[in-house]
Amino acid sequence: MRIRLGLSILVLGLAVTVVGCGTPPTADIDAAKAAITAAGTAGAGEYAAASLKAAEDAQAALDAELKAQDGKMFKSFDKAKDLALAAKAAGEKAAADAAAGKEKAKADATQAIADAKAALTEAQGLLDKAPKGKGSAADIAAMKTDLTNAATTITEAEAAMGTAKFLEVKAKAESAKNAATTVKTSVEAAMAVKKK
């Protein structure tokens, strides 16, 4: 009976030792961190912010679970392993979403430049036909300056395409288009008044 009791205690002690010495899933944790870092490098912060946030939240849940296990005498890392796998998947999704978002932003920027050039050409053509008369010289000169500035902004946007900052490129192109459209609208209004 004493031998049986001693063996039981020994087995229980070994079980406790095995459970108490559970090790964190280091490879899975490292893979999750690498996936999230890769997503950031791929531009997820700019082109897939929601996906990156989800990945960062998954990483935070993993970190919280690891911290919770640190404070326990009997550690179990089953949940941490699941969370690490989820964080890794979220990081990979964020990287894929960033790549897709970047391609869409590039296409949008290219279209915005084309639209700005068309608006500039149209505004320049109309400005050449603007009614000239008493007091209009200053207005025409100001509009020419606006169009020159719009042309410069378009050139800057085209040059920035090489930097892959497509959201900035699009914003510049849209700014140039708006300036050209404003000139066009002003000239059309002056032409309408002249016809009356």
C-alpha positions as YAML, in Angstrom:
chain: A
units: angstrom
residues:
- id: 1
  name: MET
  ca: [0.00, 0.00, 0.00]
- id: 2
  name: ARG
  ca: [2.84, 2.40, 0.83]
- id: 3
  name: ILE
  ca: [4.54, 1.56, -2.45]
- id: 4
  name: ARG
  ca: [1.33, 2.19, -4.38]
- id: 5
  name: LEU
  ca: [0.80, 5.50, -2.57]
- id: 6
  name: GLY
  ca: [4.41, 6.48, -3.23]
- id: 7
  name: LEU
  ca: [4.07, 5.68, -6.93]
- id: 8
  name: SER
  ca: [0.87, 7.69, -7.12]
- id: 9
  name: ILE
  ca: [2.55, 10.68, -5.57]
- id: 10
  name: LEU
  ca: [5.51, 10.30, -7.92]
- id: 11
  name: VAL
  ca: [3.24, 10.12, -10.99]
- id: 12
  name: LEU
  ca: [1.25, 13.13, -9.77]
- id: 13
  name: GLY
  ca: [4.47, 15.02, -9.15]
- id: 14
  name: LEU
  ca: [5.70, 14.25, -12.66]
- id: 15
  name: ALA
  ca: [2.38, 15.32, -14.15]
- id: 16
  name: VAL
  ca: [2.49, 18.58, -12.24]
- id: 17
  name: THR
  ca: [6.07, 19.13, -13.35]
- id: 18
  name: VAL
  ca: [5.21, 18.48, -16.98]
- id: 19
  name: VAL
  ca: [2.19, 20.82, -16.88]
- id: 20
  name: GLY
  ca: [4.03, 23.43, -14.84]
- id: 21
  name: CYS
  ca: [6.95, 23.50, -17.25]
- id: 22
  name: GLY
  ca: [4.88, 23.90, -20.43]
- id: 23
  name: THR
  ca: [6.78, 26.02, -22.89]
- id: 24
  name: PRO
  ca: [5.39, 28.81, -25.02]
- id: 25
  name: PRO
  ca: [4.93, 28.03, -28.74]
- id: 26
  name: THR
  ca: [7.96, 30.11, -29.65]
- id: 27
  name: ALA
  ca: [8.03, 29.22, -33.34]
- id: 28
  name: ASP
  ca: [4.35, 30.13, -33.74]
- id: 29
  name: ILE
  ca: [4.81, 33.35, -31.80]
- id: 30
  name: ASP
  ca: [7.80, 34.33, -33.92]
- id: 31
  name: ALA
  ca: [5.90, 33.50, -37.11]
- id: 32
  name: ALA
  ca: [3.00, 35.70, -36.00]
- id: 33
  name: LYS
  ca: [5.33, 38.62, -35.25]
- id: 34
  name: ALA
  ca: [7.10, 38.16, -38.60]
- id: 35
  name: ALA
  ca: [3.80, 38.12, -40.50]
- id: 36
  name: ILE
  ca: [2.63, 41.34, -38.86]
- id: 37
  name: THR
  ca: [5.99, 43.03, -39.45]
- id: 38
  name: ALA
  ca: [5.86, 41.95, -43.10]
- id: 39
  name: ALA
  ca: [2.37, 43.43, -43.41]
- id: 40
  name: GLY
  ca: [3.66, 46.75, -42.12]
- id: 41
  name: THR
  ca: [6.57, 46.65, -44.54]
- id: 42
  name: ALA
  ca: [4.14, 45.89, -47.40]
- id: 43
  name: GLY
  ca: [2.34, 49.15, -46.66]
- id: 44
  name: ALA
  ca: [-0.62, 47.81, -44.71]
- id: 45
  name: GLY
  ca: [-0.61, 50.93, -42.56]
- id: 46
  name: GLU
  ca: [-1.39, 53.04, -45.63]
- id: 47
  name: TYR
  ca: [-3.28, 50.66, -47.90]
- id: 48
  name: ALA
  ca: [-4.96, 48.15, -45.53]
- id: 49
  name: ALA
  ca: [-5.28, 49.95, -42.20]
- id: 50
  name: ALA
  ca: [-8.29, 47.93, -40.99]
- id: 51
  name: SER
  ca: [-6.58, 44.60, -41.71]
- id: 52
  name: LEU
  ca: [-3.40, 45.73, -40.01]
- id: 53
  name: LYS
  ca: [-5.40, 46.83, -36.98]
- id: 54
  name: ALA
  ca: [-7.03, 43.39, -36.82]
- id: 55
  name: ALA
  ca: [-3.59, 41.76, -36.94]
- id: 56
  name: GLU
  ca: [-2.27, 44.06, -34.23]
- id: 57
  name: ASP
  ca: [-5.31, 43.29, -32.09]
- id: 58
  name: ALA
  ca: [-4.64, 39.56, -32.56]
- id: 59
  name: GLN
  ca: [-1.03, 40.12, -31.50]
- id: 60
  name: ALA
  ca: [-2.22, 42.04, -28.43]
- id: 61
  name: ALA
  ca: [-4.51, 39.13, -27.47]
- id: 62
  name: LEU
  ca: [-1.57, 36.76, -27.82]
- id: 63
  name: ASP
  ca: [0.65, 38.99, -25.69]
- id: 64
  name: ALA
  ca: [-2.06, 39.19, -23.02]
- id: 65
  name: GLU
  ca: [-2.40, 35.41, -22.95]
- id: 66
  name: LEU
  ca: [1.36, 34.94, -22.63]
- id: 67
  name: LYS
  ca: [1.45, 37.47, -19.81]
- id: 68
  name: ALA
  ca: [-1.41, 35.68, -18.08]
- id: 69
  name: GLN
  ca: [0.43, 32.37, -18.31]
- id: 70
  name: ASP
  ca: [3.56, 33.95, -16.83]
- id: 71
  name: GLY
  ca: [1.67, 34.54, -13.61]
- id: 72
  name: LYS
  ca: [0.44, 30.97, -13.26]
- id: 73
  name: MET
  ca: [2.06, 28.08, -11.45]
- id: 74
  name: PHE
  ca: [0.56, 25.54, -13.86]
- id: 75
  name: LYS
  ca: [1.03, 26.89, -17.35]
- id: 76
  name: SER
  ca: [-0.85, 25.85, -20.44]
- id: 77
  name: PHE
  ca: [0.01, 27.34, -23.80]
- id: 78
  name: ASP
  ca: [-2.72, 25.72, -25.88]
- id: 79
  name: LYS
  ca: [-4.66, 28.98, -26.10]
- id: 80
  name: ALA
  ca: [-1.44, 30.91, -26.81]
- id: 81
  name: LYS
  ca: [-0.69, 28.58, -29.71]
- id: 82
  name: ASP
  ca: [-4.17, 29.14, -31.16]
- id: 83
  name: LEU
  ca: [-3.80, 32.90, -30.72]
- id: 84
  name: ALA
  ca: [-0.37, 32.85, -32.35]
- id: 85
  name: LEU
  ca: [-1.78, 31.01, -35.36]
- id: 86
  name: ALA
  ca: [-4.65, 33.50, -35.56]
- id: 87
  name: ALA
  ca: [-2.24, 36.45, -35.34]
- id: 88
  name: LYS
  ca: [-0.07, 34.96, -38.08]
- id: 89
  name: ALA
  ca: [-3.11, 34.49, -40.34]
- id: 90
  name: ALA
  ca: [-4.25, 38.05, -39.63]
- id: 91
  name: GLY
  ca: [-0.78, 39.35, -40.47]
- id: 92
  name: GLU
  ca: [-0.73, 37.43, -43.74]
- id: 93
  name: LYS
  ca: [-4.19, 38.76, -44.62]
- id: 94
  name: ALA
  ca: [-3.06, 42.31, -43.88]
- id: 95
  name: ALA
  ca: [-0.07, 41.85, -46.22]
- id: 96
  name: ALA
  ca: [-2.31, 40.51, -48.99]
- id: 97
  name: ASP
  ca: [-4.81, 43.32, -48.47]
- id: 98
  name: ALA
  ca: [-1.97, 45.86, -48.57]
- id: 99
  name: ALA
  ca: [-0.79, 44.52, -51.92]
- id: 100
  name: ALA
  ca: [-4.31, 44.70, -53.35]
- id: 101
  name: GLY
  ca: [-4.90, 48.14, -51.88]
- id: 102
  name: LYS
  ca: [-1.63, 49.40, -53.29]
- id: 103
  name: GLU
  ca: [-2.54, 48.22, -56.78]
- id: 104
  name: LYS
  ca: [-5.94, 49.92, -56.56]
- id: 105
  name: ALA
  ca: [-4.37, 53.12, -55.27]
- id: 106
  name: LYS
  ca: [-1.89, 53.04, -58.16]
- id: 107
  name: ALA
  ca: [-4.72, 52.68, -60.68]
- id: 108
  name: ASP
  ca: [-6.69, 55.47, -58.96]
- id: 109
  name: ALA
  ca: [-3.64, 57.76, -58.99]
- id: 110
  name: THR
  ca: [-3.02, 57.08, -62.67]
- id: 111
  name: GLN
  ca: [-6.66, 57.90, -63.48]
- id: 112
  name: ALA
  ca: [-6.56, 61.03, -61.32]
- id: 113
  name: ILE
  ca: [-3.55, 62.32, -63.26]
- id: 114
  name: ALA
  ca: [-5.31, 61.65, -66.56]
- id: 115
  name: ASP
  ca: [-8.44, 63.45, -65.31]
- id: 116
  name: ALA
  ca: [-6.36, 66.42, -64.12]
- id: 117
  name: LYS
  ca: [-4.60, 66.71, -67.48]
- id: 118
  name: ALA
  ca: [-7.92, 66.64, -69.32]
- id: 119
  name: ALA
  ca: [-9.37, 69.30, -67.01]
- id: 120
  name: LEU
  ca: [-6.26, 71.46, -67.47]
- id: 121
  name: THR
  ca: [-6.39, 71.19, -71.27]
- id: 122
  name: GLU
  ca: [-10.07, 72.10, -71.27]
- id: 123
  name: ALA
  ca: [-9.55, 75.07, -68.93]
- id: 124
  name: GLN
  ca: [-6.61, 76.37, -70.97]
- id: 125
  name: GLY
  ca: [-8.71, 76.18, -74.15]
- id: 126
  name: LEU
  ca: [-11.56, 78.07, -72.56]
- id: 127
  name: LEU
  ca: [-9.28, 80.69, -71.03]
- id: 128
  name: ASP
  ca: [-7.91, 81.50, -74.48]
- id: 129
  name: LYS
  ca: [-11.51, 82.30, -75.52]
- id: 130
  name: ALA
  ca: [-12.33, 84.24, -72.35]
- id: 131
  name: PRO
  ca: [-14.08, 87.56, -72.98]
- id: 132
  name: LYS
  ca: [-11.63, 90.40, -72.75]
- id: 133
  name: GLY
  ca: [-12.70, 93.82, -71.74]
- id: 134
  name: LYS
  ca: [-12.34, 96.50, -69.18]
- id: 135
  name: GLY
  ca: [-11.13, 95.07, -65.87]
- id: 136
  name: SER
  ca: [-10.76, 91.49, -67.06]
- id: 137
  name: ALA
  ca: [-6.98, 91.51, -67.64]
- id: 138
  name: ALA
  ca: [-6.17, 90.99, -63.95]
- id: 139
  name: ASP
  ca: [-8.68, 88.17, -63.65]
- id: 140
  name: ILE
  ca: [-7.32, 86.44, -66.76]
- id: 141
  name: ALA
  ca: [-3.75, 86.83, -65.50]
- id: 142
  name: ALA
  ca: [-4.74, 85.31, -62.15]
- id: 143
  name: MET
  ca: [-6.45, 82.38, -63.86]
- id: 144
  name: LYS
  ca: [-3.38, 81.82, -66.06]
- id: 145
  name: THR
  ca: [-1.30, 81.67, -62.91]
- id: 146
  name: ASP
  ca: [-3.74, 79.16, -61.40]
- id: 147
  name: LEU
  ca: [-3.44, 76.97, -64.49]
- id: 148
  name: THR
  ca: [0.36, 77.23, -64.48]
- id: 149
  name: ASN
  ca: [0.33, 76.12, -60.84]
- id: 150
  name: ALA
  ca: [-2.03, 73.26, -61.69]
- id: 151
  name: ALA
  ca: [0.31, 72.14, -64.48]
- id: 152
  name: THR
  ca: [3.22, 72.20, -62.03]
- id: 153
  name: THR
  ca: [1.22, 70.13, -59.54]
- id: 154
  name: ILE
  ca: [0.44, 67.56, -62.23]
- id: 155
  name: THR
  ca: [4.13, 67.33, -63.11]
- id: 156
  name: GLU
  ca: [4.93, 66.80, -59.43]
- id: 157
  name: ALA
  ca: [2.26, 64.11, -59.18]
- id: 158
  name: GLU
  ca: [3.68, 62.29, -62.21]
- id: 159
  name: ALA
  ca: [7.15, 62.43, -60.70]
- id: 160
  name: ALA
  ca: [5.83, 61.10, -57.39]
- id: 161
  name: MET
  ca: [4.42, 57.97, -59.06]
- id: 162
  name: GLY
  ca: [7.90, 56.49, -58.79]
- id: 163
  name: THR
  ca: [7.85, 56.80, -55.01]
- id: 164
  name: ALA
  ca: [4.83, 54.48, -54.76]
- id: 165
  name: LYS
  ca: [3.04, 56.99, -52.52]
- id: 166
  name: PHE
  ca: [-0.08, 56.65, -54.61]
- id: 167
  name: LEU
  ca: [-2.48, 58.26, -52.14]
- id: 168
  name: GLU
  ca: [-0.37, 61.43, -52.16]
- id: 169
  name: VAL
  ca: [-0.16, 61.33, -55.95]
- id: 170
  name: LYS
  ca: [-3.92, 61.06, -56.23]
- id: 171
  name: ALA
  ca: [-4.42, 63.97, -53.82]
- id: 172
  name: LYS
  ca: [-2.06, 66.17, -55.84]
- id: 173
  name: ALA
  ca: [-3.76, 65.27, -59.10]
- id: 174
  name: GLU
  ca: [-7.20, 65.96, -57.65]
- id: 175
  name: SER
  ca: [-5.99, 69.32, -56.36]
- id: 176
  name: ALA
  ca: [-4.77, 70.25, -59.84]
- id: 177
  name: LYS
  ca: [-8.03, 69.09, -61.39]
- id: 178
  name: ASN
  ca: [-10.04, 71.18, -58.93]
- id: 179
  name: ALA
  ca: [-7.96, 74.28, -59.74]
- id: 180
  name: ALA
  ca: [-8.48, 73.74, -63.46]
- id: 181
  name: THR
  ca: [-12.19, 73.14, -62.98]
- id: 182
  name: THR
  ca: [-12.50, 76.35, -60.99]
- id: 183
  name: VAL
  ca: [-10.92, 78.32, -63.85]
- id: 184
  name: LYS
  ca: [-13.17, 76.60, -66.37]
- id: 185
  name: THR
  ca: [-16.27, 77.43, -64.32]
- id: 186
  name: SER
  ca: [-15.21, 81.07, -63.97]
- id: 187
  name: VAL
  ca: [-14.58, 81.46, -67.69]
- id: 188
  name: GLU
  ca: [-17.89, 79.81, -68.54]
- id: 189
  name: ALA
  ca: [-19.65, 82.20, -66.16]
- id: 190
  name: ALA
  ca: [-17.94, 85.20, -67.80]
- id: 191
  name: MET
  ca: [-18.91, 83.93, -71.24]
- id: 192
  name: ALA
  ca: [-22.51, 83.56, -70.14]
- id: 193
  name: VAL
  ca: [-22.60, 87.14, -68.86]
- id: 194
  name: LYS
  ca: [-21.03, 88.42, -72.10]
- id: 195
  name: LYS
  ca: [-23.77, 86.74, -74.16]
- id: 196
  name: LYS
  ca: [-26.51, 88.55, -72.30]
...
